[in-house]
PDB file of C-alpha atoms in Angstrom:
ATOM      1  CA  MET A   1      29.404  87.502 184.947  1.00 96.00           C
ATOM      2  CA  LYS A   2      31.190  84.315 184.400  1.00 96.00           C
ATOM      3  CA  ARG A   3      30.746  81.592 185.399  1.00 96.00           C
ATOM      4  CA  TYR A   4      33.691  78.863 185.467  1.00 96.00           C
ATOM      5  CA  ALA A   5      31.749  76.800 182.260  1.00 96.00           C
ATOM      6  CA  ASP A   6      32.342  80.222 180.615  1.00 97.00           C
ATOM      7  CA  LEU A   7      36.432  80.237 181.335  1.00 97.00           C
ATOM      8  CA  VAL A   8      36.159  76.811 180.334  1.00 97.00           C
ATOM      9  CA  ALA A   9      34.684  77.204 177.315  1.00 98.00           C
ATOM     10  CA  GLU A  10      36.433  80.328 176.544  1.00 98.00           C
ATOM     11  CA  ALA A  11      39.703  78.452 176.848  1.00 98.00           C
ATOM     12  CA  LEU A  12      38.791  75.368 174.571  1.00 97.00           C
ATOM     13  CA  SER A  13      38.734  77.830 172.165  1.00 98.00           C
ATOM     14  CA  ARG A  14      42.399  78.431 172.129  1.00 98.00           C
ATOM     15  CA  VAL A  15      43.689  74.681 173.497  1.00 98.00           C
ATOM     16  CA  ARG A  16      44.220  71.700 171.829  1.00 98.00           C
ATOM     17  CA  GLU A  17      42.427  68.810 173.413  1.00 98.00           C
ATOM     18  CA  ILE A  18      43.711  65.477 173.095  1.00 98.00           C
ATOM     19  CA  MET A  19      41.882  61.917 173.707  1.00 98.00           C
ATOM     20  CA  PRO A  20      43.214  58.993 175.865  1.00 98.00           C
ATOM     21  CA  TRP A  21      44.170  57.143 173.279  1.00 97.00           C
ATOM     22  CA  ASP A  22      46.284  59.813 171.465  1.00 98.00           C
ATOM     23  CA  LEU A  23      47.621  60.604 174.917  1.00 98.00           C
ATOM     24  CA  ARG A  24      49.015  56.302 175.069  1.00 97.00           C
ATOM     25  CA  GLU A  25      50.032  57.393 171.439  1.00 97.00           C
ATOM     26  CA  ARG A  26      52.507  60.129 172.306  1.00 97.00           C
ATOM     27  CA  LEU A  27      53.542  57.929 175.446  1.00 97.00           C
ATOM     28  CA  ALA A  28      54.793  54.845 173.609  1.00 96.00           C
ATOM     29  CA  ARG A  29      57.162  57.498 170.627  1.00 95.00           C
ATOM     30  CA  GLN A  30      60.717  58.990 171.707  1.00 94.00           C
ATOM     31  CA  PRO A  31      60.695  61.752 173.351  1.00 94.00           C
ATOM     32  CA  ALA A  32      57.495  61.670 174.873  1.00 96.00           C
ATOM     33  CA  PRO A  33      55.484  64.494 175.930  1.00 98.00           C
ATOM     34  CA  LEU A  34      55.886  66.187 179.482  1.00 98.00           C
ATOM     35  CA  VAL A  35      52.827  64.971 181.454  1.00 98.00           C
ATOM     36  CA  LEU A  36      52.115  67.523 183.729  1.00 98.00           C
ATOM     37  CA  ASP A  37      48.914  66.678 186.804  1.00 98.00           C
ATOM     38  CA  ILE A  38      47.908  69.997 187.665  1.00 98.00           C
ATOM     39  CA  ARG A  39      45.328  68.740 190.129  1.00 98.00           C
ATOM     40  CA  GLU A  40      46.299  68.995 194.367  1.00 97.00           C
ATOM     41  CA  PRO A  41      48.776  66.934 195.849  1.00 97.00           C
ATOM     42  CA  ASP A  42      46.375  64.701 197.600  1.00 96.00           C
ATOM     43  CA  GLU A  43      44.296  63.921 194.734  1.00 97.00           C
ATOM     44  CA  PHE A  44      47.562  63.044 192.645  1.00 98.00           C
ATOM     45  CA  GLU A  45      48.950  60.874 195.938  1.00 97.00           C
ATOM     46  CA  ALA A  46      45.725  59.273 195.755  1.00 96.00           C
ATOM     47  CA  VAL A  47      45.510  57.752 191.861  1.00 97.00           C
ATOM     48  CA  ARG A  48      47.763  59.242 188.938  1.00 97.00           C
ATOM     49  CA  ILE A  49      49.261  58.896 185.174  1.00 98.00           C
ATOM     50  CA  ASP A  50      52.615  56.588 186.258  1.00 97.00           C
ATOM     51  CA  GLY A  51      55.199  59.060 185.608  1.00 96.00           C
ATOM     52  CA  SER A  52      53.045  62.178 185.485  1.00 97.00           C
ATOM     53  CA  VAL A  53      54.538  65.724 187.148  1.00 97.00           C
ATOM     54  CA  ASN A  54      52.606  67.325 189.671  1.00 98.00           C
ATOM     55  CA  VAL A  55      52.186  71.190 189.928  1.00 98.00           C
ATOM     56  CA  PRO A  56      48.584  72.415 191.682  1.00 98.00           C
ATOM     57  CA  ARG A  57      47.432  74.988 189.160  1.00 97.00           C
ATOM     58  CA  GLY A  58      47.197  77.157 192.181  1.00 97.00           C
ATOM     59  CA  ILE A  59      50.681  77.120 191.723  1.00 98.00           C
ATOM     60  CA  LEU A  60      51.389  76.703 188.213  1.00 98.00           C
ATOM     61  CA  GLU A  61      52.508  80.330 186.633  1.00 98.00           C
ATOM     62  CA  ALA A  62      55.045  80.892 188.855  1.00 98.00           C
ATOM     63  CA  ALA A  63      56.604  76.581 188.697  1.00 98.00           C
ATOM     64  CA  CYS A  64      56.599  77.849 184.953  1.00 98.00           C
ATOM     65  CA  ASP A  65      59.349  80.855 185.559  1.00 97.00           C
ATOM     66  CA  TRP A  66      62.173  81.085 187.508  1.00 98.00           C
ATOM     67  CA  GLY A  67      63.677  82.909 190.410  1.00 98.00           C
ATOM     68  CA  TYR A  68      60.289  81.382 192.479  1.00 98.00           C
ATOM     69  CA  GLU A  69      59.861  79.041 195.586  1.00 97.00           C
ATOM     70  CA  GLU A  70      57.322  77.721 193.144  1.00 97.00           C
ATOM     71  CA  THR A  71      59.709  77.229 190.290  1.00 98.00           C
ATOM     72  CA  VAL A  72      60.050  73.788 188.669  1.00 97.00           C
ATOM     73  CA  PRO A  73      63.288  73.597 186.806  1.00 97.00           C
ATOM     74  CA  GLU A  74      62.116  70.420 184.425  1.00 95.00           C
ATOM     75  CA  LEU A  75      58.664  72.658 183.433  1.00 97.00           C
ATOM     76  CA  VAL A  76      60.635  76.212 183.148  1.00 97.00           C
ATOM     77  CA  ARG A  77      63.060  74.317 180.788  1.00 96.00           C
ATOM     78  CA  ALA A  78      60.258  72.294 178.850  1.00 96.00           C
ATOM     79  CA  ARG A  79      58.905  75.652 177.103  1.00 96.00           C
ATOM     80  CA  GLU A  80      60.011  74.038 173.372  1.00 96.00           C
ATOM     81  CA  ARG A  81      58.658  70.497 174.937  1.00 96.00           C
ATOM     82  CA  ALA A  82      55.047  68.722 173.974  1.00 98.00           C
ATOM     83  CA  ILE A  83      53.443  68.376 177.357  1.00 98.00           C
ATOM     84  CA  VAL A  84      50.017  67.056 177.904  1.00 98.00           C
ATOM     85  CA  LEU A  85      48.034  68.666 180.446  1.00 98.00           C
ATOM     86  CA  VAL A  86      45.793  66.487 183.130  1.00 98.00           C
ATOM     87  CA  CYS A  87      43.105  66.634 186.171  1.00 98.00           C
ATOM     88  CA  ARG A  88      40.610  64.669 186.885  1.00 97.00           C
ATOM     89  CA  SER A  89      38.088  65.552 184.249  1.00 96.00           C
ATOM     90  CA  GLY A  90      40.049  68.271 181.688  1.00 97.00           C
ATOM     91  CA  ASN A  91      38.133  71.339 182.548  1.00 98.00           C
ATOM     92  CA  ARG A  92      40.954  72.292 185.047  1.00 98.00           C
ATOM     93  CA  SER A  93      44.250  70.904 182.268  1.00 98.00           C
ATOM     94  CA  ALA A  94      42.128  73.810 179.723  1.00 98.00           C
ATOM     95  CA  LEU A  95      42.256  76.774 181.883  1.00 98.00           C
ATOM     96  CA  ALA A  96      46.377  75.030 182.872  1.00 98.00           C
ATOM     97  CA  ALA A  97      46.796  74.820 178.974  1.00 98.00           C
ATOM     98  CA  ASP A  98      45.581  78.192 177.944  1.00 98.00           C
ATOM     99  CA  VAL A  99      48.053  80.383 180.911  1.00 98.00           C
ATOM    100  CA  MET A 100      50.684  78.204 179.640  1.00 98.00           C
ATOM    101  CA  GLN A 101      50.323  79.268 175.798  1.00 98.00           C
ATOM    102  CA  GLN A 102      49.995  82.801 177.499  1.00 97.00           C
ATOM    103  CA  MET A 103      53.319  82.209 179.102  1.00 98.00           C
ATOM    104  CA  GLY A 104      55.416  81.095 175.578  1.00 97.00           C
ATOM    105  CA  PHE A 105      54.992  76.831 175.763  1.00 98.00           C
ATOM    106  CA  VAL A 106      54.330  75.898 172.362  1.00 97.00           C
ATOM    107  CA  ASP A 107      53.480  72.887 172.323  1.00 97.00           C
ATOM    108  CA  VAL A 108      50.978  72.362 175.480  1.00 98.00           C
ATOM    109  CA  VAL A 109      47.504  70.266 174.399  1.00 98.00           C
ATOM    110  CA  SER A 110      44.693  69.357 177.719  1.00 98.00           C
ATOM    111  CA  LEU A 111      43.617  65.522 177.639  1.00 98.00           C
ATOM    112  CA  ARG A 112      40.480  65.422 177.361  1.00 97.00           C
ATOM    113  CA  THR A 113      37.824  63.595 179.115  1.00 96.00           C
ATOM    114  CA  GLY A 114      41.290  63.811 181.820  1.00 98.00           C
ATOM    115  CA  VAL A 115      42.543  61.191 184.308  1.00 98.00           C
ATOM    116  CA  ARG A 116      39.019  59.900 184.434  1.00 97.00           C
ATOM    117  CA  GLY A 117      38.612  59.517 180.901  1.00 97.00           C
ATOM    118  CA  TRP A 118      42.105  57.682 181.084  1.00 98.00           C
ATOM    119  CA  ASN A 119      40.783  55.146 183.463  1.00 97.00           C
ATOM    120  CA  ASP A 120      37.191  54.383 181.391  1.00 96.00           C
ATOM    121  CA  PHE A 121      40.070  54.007 178.539  1.00 96.00           C
ATOM    122  CA  ASP A 122      41.405  50.876 180.434  1.00 95.00           C
ATOM    123  CA  GLN A 123      45.018  52.737 181.052  1.00 96.00           C
ATOM    124  CA  PRO A 124      47.367  52.302 183.375  1.00 96.00           C
ATOM    125  CA  LEU A 125      46.538  53.984 187.052  1.00 97.00           C
ATOM    126  CA  VAL A 126      49.035  54.134 190.037  1.00 97.00           C
ATOM    127  CA  ASP A 127      48.982  55.465 193.834  1.00 95.00           C
ATOM    128  CA  GLY A 128      51.351  57.497 195.567  1.00 94.00           C
ATOM    129  CA  GLU A 129      53.639  54.773 195.977  1.00 95.00           C
ATOM    130  CA  GLY A 130      54.132  53.491 192.566  1.00 94.00           C
ATOM    131  CA  ARG A 131      51.659  51.359 192.973  1.00 95.00           C
ATOM    132  CA  SER A 132      49.080  49.843 190.865  1.00 95.00           C
ATOM    133  CA  VAL A 133      45.774  50.760 190.906  1.00 96.00           C
ATOM    134  CA  ASP A 134      42.585  48.659 188.834  1.00 93.00           C
ATOM    135  CA  GLY A 135      40.207  50.013 187.206  1.00 93.00           C
ATOM    136  CA  ASP A 136      37.441  49.973 189.742  1.00 93.00           C
ATOM    137  CA  ALA A 137      39.472  51.157 192.897  1.00 93.00           C
ATOM    138  CA  GLY A 138      40.014  54.414 190.035  1.00 92.00           C
ATOM    139  CA  GLU A 139      36.562  54.598 189.446  1.00 95.00           C
ATOM    140  CA  GLN A 140      36.133  55.256 193.281  1.00 94.00           C
ATOM    141  CA  LEU A 141      39.794  57.314 193.675  1.00 93.00           C
ATOM    142  CA  LEU A 142      38.322  59.217 190.421  1.00 95.00           C
ATOM    143  CA  ALA A 143      34.060  59.798 191.530  1.00 93.00           C
ATOM    144  CA  SER A 144      32.952  63.516 191.370  1.00 89.00           C
ATOM    145  CA  ARG A 145      32.371  64.315 195.108  1.00 89.00           C
ATOM    146  CA  VAL A 146      29.773  67.568 195.167  1.00 90.00           C
ATOM    147  CA  ARG A 147      27.564  68.021 197.795  1.00 89.00           C
ATOM    148  CA  GLU A 148      23.967  68.869 197.606  1.00 89.00           C
ATOM    149  CA  ASP A 149      24.625  72.282 199.230  1.00 89.00           C
ATOM    150  CA  GLN A 150      27.148  72.478 196.643  1.00 91.00           C
ATOM    151  CA  LEU A 151      24.534  72.496 193.842  1.00 89.00           C
ATOM    152  CA  GLY A 152      22.974  75.737 194.565  1.00 84.00           C
ATOM    153  CA  PRO A 153      19.528  76.665 194.585  1.00 82.00           C
ATOM    154  CA  SER A 154      17.235  74.468 193.038  1.00 71.00           C
TER     155      SER A 154
END
């Protein structure tokens, strides 16, 4: 039986990753990549990289293709465009990048360390209103919230 960590490790064997400083450099160039945040809508509303587009992981495949209620035209048209996938820590984005490559997207990478790493690198974040979120507040919003009962048997 495969576990979540196994699936992520397999995806990472096929997916390229970049670090937060690489993303900063890419965003300064033209054309800038599409930053695709695949976290859940409530996570995205709380704190995000300014200018990123939210497509939750649960609807990604349909969002990447024509003819579905979840279709995101900007994303479907981006098959040849540079795309940087982000999540909180870099695991979900690795899985999403793997799927998008299978769907024919040619230049997708995952942000290693995710939005947490972006914040740790002191890069700007905004909230759902577009207001700046300082690093300490970002750290609190991005902190892991694993409960004791979620840790499993000891």
